[in-house]
Amino acid sequence: MKQDSTVQTHSFQTEVQQLLQLMIHSLYSNKEFFLRELISNASDACDKLRFVSLTDSALLEDDEPLGIWVELNQKAKTISIRDNGIGMTEQEVIDNIGTIARSGTKRFMEQMSDQQTDDDDGNFIGQFGVGFYSSFLVSKNVTLTTRKAGTPQSEGIKWTSDGSGEYTIEKIDRPERGTEITLKLNKEDKEYLENFRVRSIISKYSDHISLPIQMPKEPELDEDGKPKSDQEQEWEAINKGSALWARAKKEISDEEHNTFYTSLTYDPEPPMSVLHNRVEGKMEYISLFYIPSKAPFDLWDREQRHGIKLYVRRIFISDDAKQLMPNYLRFVRGLVDSADLPLNVSREFLQQNREIDKIRTASVKKILSEIGKIAKKDAEKYATLWKEYGRVLKEGLIEDMDNKDALSKLLRFASTNVGDEAQTVSLDDYIARMPEKQKDIYYVTADSHAAASSSPHLEVFRKNDIEVLLLSDPVDEWVVSHLTEYEGKNLKSIAKGDLDLDTLKDADDKEEEEKRKETIKPMVEKFQSILADQAKEVRISNRLVDSPSCLVADAHDLGGNMERILQAIGQEAPVAKPILEINPDHEIVKKIDLEGELIEDWAQLLFDQAALAEGVSLKNPGEFVKRMNKLLTN
């Protein structure tokens, strides 16, 4: 850092320089977004001042209404955005602009999470985030002047940069509180000096902001088409000045919703669905929720911020109200505006407040109901929704028992009746196709669709034309442990416990099966003694048709797939021996000589083959190969 009088020159952090390049070349697809970003920052700064002035009215300094002013200077080729909000100190300017981009509202919520008292609520609302750097999309030089509300006029700050790597900062006298940003526009961006162009951008992106966004009125012209002399500058509001969510549903067009959604989420794609609801009575609040067309990139980060903003009587309170939406609906974006909550909302208040709980409960039911309507009325749209959010919705079966019935109707699975791995089969679809004698809903779990669809446990079901659900998402193991019954039908794994398929067989098959059991009983007993250290039990299988053997988990043990999932995430899985089932009708089993010297090799081979079919890694694959070669050559 070098200093010349009161002017100091600093270098941006390396991350900021990288961010500037990202902003200019990648992050924003449309340059006009810069105006939306700067106006949004100005609005946040005014919301911040309005919030803190509730406990310290002296910060307002005067009676001038809060607002935002946008002014064009054709001669100087500049555009200025000014607000009379909270403003910044010198250190805050350095912290929020010179260092890596910090979202003011995010820092506010971090403070809310860490604080132990309510004395300092809202310290970081309205400060600069990534949006400030969008200034450099259209300008070759940016000047920011600011003064923190409640500080002396001599504590004003001037910040200047061309975005190339350094910035200057100096103290100035600034009578007005708040912040003004002046952009020296690039030659190729002179369109933003056109009055009509700027007004249309403000109307497009910032119409919902409750504060007035003002621009100078067009001057009156004389007969020669020139501005009349001695005219005082007058300002007029460009935006409607009412929150979009406070308007009646019928008054809001799809285009307005799309524009507001983009300003809220930075997602250029229109939302898949819009849920706008006004509740009046004992409680009064408005909710406006959007289901994005595409899953957010951080969908699988369960600790990442949610997308629900909280307002109280149009005053912004929180950017990340986790208490308003369960984790499994973390993809939903939007806001709640309450007329009943106090303005000094703390984290503890949100966690313990009954009204918040009621809003959350009603919001969840509303969203699940909307998703259910899509599932019934528009199969193609729901297929898209399920592809994006299906695995997240499955988490709801584990987390939200109150909405278990609604969530279970939304579930979709792959099955043996579908030719590919698309998850399109509902539980209602499955039940509608069940044979009259079938009592249970059958499923098999595996670590991939290919493994599930090729499981030897399916053989008897395919032979008898019985549909089986193929579950290959890791979360499915937890889903079926919580959803054990649907519409009076038990969900049953075909790879666990005994299978009662007697109702699906005719009398001749049953009689023949009993004869085979008696014939092969000596082999079962022999295998049991040989594999005592590896298998809990050896028994005759009634589920195999084409395979000689398979492994089955006991009814009360974890399945092999669940054990592997737990091990993969670093958790200890209870050690349980599997059950080995053998197929008495298979040619290999028929050829085994119980009195021969290779009986131990045959027992171990059938066990290892079954393990491989389950996706288990053999402890000693070399021994398996040797044993198989030995048996093939004898």
PDB file of C-alpha atoms in Angstrom, residues 90-234:
ATOM      1  CA  GLU A  90     -14.076   3.306   5.725  1.00  0.00           C
ATOM      2  CA  GLN A  91     -13.417  -0.136   7.193  1.00  0.00           C
ATOM      3  CA  GLU A  92     -16.716  -1.459   5.857  1.00  0.00           C
ATOM      4  CA  VAL A  93     -15.838  -0.213   2.381  1.00  0.00           C
ATOM      5  CA  ILE A  94     -12.492  -2.028   2.546  1.00  0.00           C
ATOM      6  CA  ASP A  95     -14.062  -5.176   4.009  1.00  0.00           C
ATOM      7  CA  ASN A  96     -16.937  -5.361   1.554  1.00  0.00           C
ATOM      8  CA  ILE A  97     -15.318  -4.209  -1.677  1.00  0.00           C
ATOM      9  CA  GLY A  98     -11.562  -4.673  -1.377  1.00  0.00           C
ATOM     10  CA  THR A  99     -11.762  -8.231  -0.100  1.00  0.00           C
ATOM     11  CA  ILE A 100     -13.480 -11.256  -1.530  1.00  0.00           C
ATOM     12  CA  ALA A 101     -17.111 -10.522  -2.303  1.00  0.00           C
ATOM     13  CA  ARG A 102     -19.220 -10.838   0.812  1.00  0.00           C
ATOM     14  CA  SER A 103     -22.972 -10.932   0.736  1.00  0.00           C
ATOM     15  CA  GLY A 104     -24.238  -8.482   3.328  1.00  0.00           C
ATOM     16  CA  THR A 105     -27.392 -10.434   3.936  1.00  0.00           C
ATOM     17  CA  LYS A 106     -25.432 -13.673   4.285  1.00  0.00           C
ATOM     18  CA  ARG A 107     -23.102 -12.089   6.829  1.00  0.00           C
ATOM     19  CA  PHE A 108     -26.156 -10.778   8.649  1.00  0.00           C
ATOM     20  CA  MET A 109     -27.495 -14.291   9.005  1.00  0.00           C
ATOM     21  CA  GLU A 110     -24.099 -15.580  10.155  1.00  0.00           C
ATOM     22  CA  GLN A 111     -24.178 -12.919  12.838  1.00  0.00           C
ATOM     23  CA  MET A 112     -27.731 -13.929  13.770  1.00  0.00           C
ATOM     24  CA  SER A 113     -26.566 -17.556  14.100  1.00  0.00           C
ATOM     25  CA  ASP A 114     -23.613 -16.667  16.332  1.00  0.00           C
ATOM     26  CA  GLN A 115     -25.058 -13.952  18.540  1.00  0.00           C
ATOM     27  CA  GLN A 116     -26.227 -14.682  22.037  1.00  0.00           C
ATOM     28  CA  THR A 117     -28.435 -11.612  22.477  1.00  0.00           C
ATOM     29  CA  ASP A 118     -30.758  -9.473  20.398  1.00  0.00           C
ATOM     30  CA  ASP A 119     -28.753  -6.291  20.977  1.00  0.00           C
ATOM     31  CA  ASP A 120     -27.153  -6.180  17.557  1.00  0.00           C
ATOM     32  CA  ASP A 121     -29.790  -7.587  15.201  1.00  0.00           C
ATOM     33  CA  GLY A 122     -29.380  -6.706  11.558  1.00  0.00           C
ATOM     34  CA  ASN A 123     -25.828  -5.396  11.604  1.00  0.00           C
ATOM     35  CA  PHE A 124     -25.055  -6.524   8.078  1.00  0.00           C
ATOM     36  CA  ILE A 125     -28.238  -6.106   6.064  1.00  0.00           C
ATOM     37  CA  GLY A 126     -27.777  -3.955   2.988  1.00  0.00           C
ATOM     38  CA  GLN A 127     -24.038  -4.142   2.562  1.00  0.00           C
ATOM     39  CA  PHE A 128     -22.297  -4.966  -0.662  1.00  0.00           C
ATOM     40  CA  GLY A 129     -22.221  -8.425  -2.150  1.00  0.00           C
ATOM     41  CA  VAL A 130     -21.288  -9.820  -5.495  1.00  0.00           C
ATOM     42  CA  GLY A 131     -23.752  -7.499  -7.247  1.00  0.00           C
ATOM     43  CA  PHE A 132     -21.530  -4.428  -6.781  1.00  0.00           C
ATOM     44  CA  TYR A 133     -18.885  -5.832  -9.123  1.00  0.00           C
ATOM     45  CA  SER A 134     -21.422  -5.947 -11.961  1.00  0.00           C
ATOM     46  CA  SER A 135     -20.646  -2.208 -12.297  1.00  0.00           C
ATOM     47  CA  PHE A 136     -17.599  -3.161 -14.337  1.00  0.00           C
ATOM     48  CA  LEU A 137     -19.757  -4.865 -16.966  1.00  0.00           C
ATOM     49  CA  VAL A 138     -20.457  -1.467 -18.515  1.00  0.00           C
ATOM     50  CA  SER A 139     -17.942   0.963 -17.033  1.00  0.00           C
ATOM     51  CA  LYS A 140     -14.238   1.696 -17.256  1.00  0.00           C
ATOM     52  CA  ASN A 141     -14.186   3.512 -13.940  1.00  0.00           C
ATOM     53  CA  VAL A 142     -16.374   3.382 -10.823  1.00  0.00           C
ATOM     54  CA  THR A 143     -16.541   5.995  -8.071  1.00  0.00           C
ATOM     55  CA  LEU A 144     -18.330   5.314  -4.810  1.00  0.00           C
ATOM     56  CA  THR A 145     -18.990   7.929  -2.146  1.00  0.00           C
ATOM     57  CA  THR A 146     -20.603   7.006   1.143  1.00  0.00           C
ATOM     58  CA  ARG A 147     -21.165   8.011   4.762  1.00  0.00           C
ATOM     59  CA  LYS A 148     -22.477   5.792   7.531  1.00  0.00           C
ATOM     60  CA  ALA A 149     -25.667   7.035   9.161  1.00  0.00           C
ATOM     61  CA  GLY A 150     -24.928   8.582  12.554  1.00  0.00           C
ATOM     62  CA  THR A 151     -21.300   9.485  11.790  1.00  0.00           C
ATOM     63  CA  PRO A 152     -19.962  13.076  11.311  1.00  0.00           C
ATOM     64  CA  GLN A 153     -19.989  14.652   7.830  1.00  0.00           C
ATOM     65  CA  SER A 154     -16.193  14.568   7.852  1.00  0.00           C
ATOM     66  CA  GLU A 155     -16.302  10.748   7.926  1.00  0.00           C
ATOM     67  CA  GLY A 156     -17.393  10.451   4.303  1.00  0.00           C
ATOM     68  CA  ILE A 157     -15.466   8.007   2.119  1.00  0.00           C
ATOM     69  CA  LYS A 158     -14.600   8.118  -1.574  1.00  0.00           C
ATOM     70  CA  TRP A 159     -13.610   4.887  -3.337  1.00  0.00           C
ATOM     71  CA  THR A 160     -12.412   4.740  -6.963  1.00  0.00           C
ATOM     72  CA  SER A 161     -11.267   1.916  -9.237  1.00  0.00           C
ATOM     73  CA  ASP A 162     -11.029   0.906 -12.866  1.00  0.00           C
ATOM     74  CA  GLY A 163     -11.308  -2.758 -11.855  1.00  0.00           C
ATOM     75  CA  SER A 164      -7.840  -3.656 -13.088  1.00  0.00           C
ATOM     76  CA  GLY A 165      -6.338  -4.624  -9.740  1.00  0.00           C
ATOM     77  CA  GLU A 166      -6.141  -1.552  -7.509  1.00  0.00           C
ATOM     78  CA  TYR A 167      -8.466   0.958  -5.891  1.00  0.00           C
ATOM     79  CA  THR A 168      -8.012   4.277  -4.118  1.00  0.00           C
ATOM     80  CA  ILE A 169      -9.770   5.375  -0.980  1.00  0.00           C
ATOM     81  CA  GLU A 170      -9.874   8.725   0.799  1.00  0.00           C
ATOM     82  CA  LYS A 171     -11.872  10.576   3.429  1.00  0.00           C
ATOM     83  CA  ILE A 172     -14.135  13.398   2.263  1.00  0.00           C
ATOM     84  CA  ASP A 173     -16.796  15.695   3.654  1.00  0.00           C
ATOM     85  CA  ARG A 174     -20.203  14.292   2.754  1.00  0.00           C
ATOM     86  CA  PRO A 175     -23.293  16.028   4.166  1.00  0.00           C
ATOM     87  CA  GLU A 176     -25.665  13.268   3.023  1.00  0.00           C
ATOM     88  CA  ARG A 177     -25.741   9.838   4.590  1.00  0.00           C
ATOM     89  CA  GLY A 178     -25.990   6.800   2.336  1.00  0.00           C
ATOM     90  CA  THR A 179     -24.140   5.823  -0.814  1.00  0.00           C
ATOM     91  CA  GLU A 180     -23.753   7.058  -4.377  1.00  0.00           C
ATOM     92  CA  ILE A 181     -22.131   5.030  -7.150  1.00  0.00           C
ATOM     93  CA  THR A 182     -21.085   6.772 -10.353  1.00  0.00           C
ATOM     94  CA  LEU A 183     -20.159   4.720 -13.408  1.00  0.00           C
ATOM     95  CA  LYS A 184     -18.039   6.138 -16.233  1.00  0.00           C
ATOM     96  CA  LEU A 185     -19.506   4.135 -19.104  1.00  0.00           C
ATOM     97  CA  ASN A 186     -17.559   2.353 -21.823  1.00  0.00           C
ATOM     98  CA  LYS A 187     -18.019   3.655 -25.371  1.00  0.00           C
ATOM     99  CA  GLU A 188     -19.755   0.461 -26.423  1.00  0.00           C
ATOM    100  CA  ASP A 189     -22.245   0.803 -23.548  1.00  0.00           C
ATOM    101  CA  LYS A 190     -23.532   4.290 -24.312  1.00  0.00           C
ATOM    102  CA  GLU A 191     -27.074   2.845 -24.637  1.00  0.00           C
ATOM    103  CA  TYR A 192     -27.305   3.165 -20.850  1.00  0.00           C
ATOM    104  CA  LEU A 193     -27.229   6.949 -21.232  1.00  0.00           C
ATOM    105  CA  GLU A 194     -30.574   6.808 -23.010  1.00  0.00           C
ATOM    106  CA  ASN A 195     -33.368   7.874 -20.688  1.00  0.00           C
ATOM    107  CA  PHE A 196     -35.952   5.500 -22.177  1.00  0.00           C
ATOM    108  CA  ARG A 197     -33.574   2.526 -22.025  1.00  0.00           C
ATOM    109  CA  VAL A 198     -32.753   3.028 -18.340  1.00  0.00           C
ATOM    110  CA  ARG A 199     -36.392   3.599 -17.386  1.00  0.00           C
ATOM    111  CA  SER A 200     -37.438   0.402 -19.135  1.00  0.00           C
ATOM    112  CA  ILE A 201     -34.745  -1.603 -17.297  1.00  0.00           C
ATOM    113  CA  ILE A 202     -35.891  -0.227 -13.940  1.00  0.00           C
ATOM    114  CA  SER A 203     -39.507  -1.049 -14.739  1.00  0.00           C
ATOM    115  CA  LYS A 204     -38.508  -4.511 -15.880  1.00  0.00           C
ATOM    116  CA  TYR A 205     -36.350  -5.604 -12.962  1.00  0.00           C
ATOM    117  CA  SER A 206     -37.115  -3.315 -10.019  1.00  0.00           C
ATOM    118  CA  ASP A 207     -40.818  -2.558 -10.249  1.00  0.00           C
ATOM    119  CA  HIS A 208     -41.506  -4.578  -7.088  1.00  0.00           C
ATOM    120  CA  ILE A 209     -39.185  -2.571  -4.825  1.00  0.00           C
ATOM    121  CA  SER A 210     -41.331  -0.736  -2.289  1.00  0.00           C
ATOM    122  CA  LEU A 211     -39.041   2.312  -2.119  1.00  0.00           C
ATOM    123  CA  PRO A 212     -39.482   4.950  -4.833  1.00  0.00           C
ATOM    124  CA  ILE A 213     -36.828   4.741  -7.553  1.00  0.00           C
ATOM    125  CA  GLN A 214     -36.688   8.243  -9.010  1.00  0.00           C
ATOM    126  CA  MET A 215     -35.265   9.816 -12.150  1.00  0.00           C
ATOM    127  CA  PRO A 216     -35.397  13.443 -13.331  1.00  0.00           C
ATOM    128  CA  LYS A 217     -38.526  14.350 -15.238  1.00  0.00           C
ATOM    129  CA  GLU A 218     -38.144  15.099 -18.900  1.00  0.00           C
ATOM    130  CA  PRO A 219     -37.818  18.915 -19.253  1.00  0.00           C
ATOM    131  CA  GLU A 220     -40.470  20.890 -21.067  1.00  0.00           C
ATOM    132  CA  LEU A 221     -39.431  21.911 -24.589  1.00  0.00           C
ATOM    133  CA  ASP A 222     -39.867  25.242 -26.321  1.00  0.00           C
ATOM    134  CA  GLU A 223     -41.066  25.739 -29.901  1.00  0.00           C
ATOM    135  CA  ASP A 224     -37.612  24.875 -31.221  1.00  0.00           C
ATOM    136  CA  GLY A 225     -37.588  21.588 -29.376  1.00  0.00           C
ATOM    137  CA  LYS A 226     -35.039  22.778 -26.817  1.00  0.00           C
ATOM    138  CA  PRO A 227     -35.466  22.616 -23.016  1.00  0.00           C
ATOM    139  CA  LYS A 228     -37.017  25.759 -21.594  1.00  0.00           C
ATOM    140  CA  SER A 229     -34.675  27.876 -19.534  1.00  0.00           C
ATOM    141  CA  ASP A 230     -35.002  28.382 -15.758  1.00  0.00           C
ATOM    142  CA  GLN A 231     -36.646  25.011 -15.174  1.00  0.00           C
ATOM    143  CA  GLU A 232     -36.086  23.466 -11.787  1.00  0.00           C
ATOM    144  CA  GLN A 233     -35.155  19.811 -11.821  1.00  0.00           C
ATOM    145  CA  GLU A 234     -38.085  17.623 -10.805  1.00  0.00           C
TER     146      GLU A 234
END
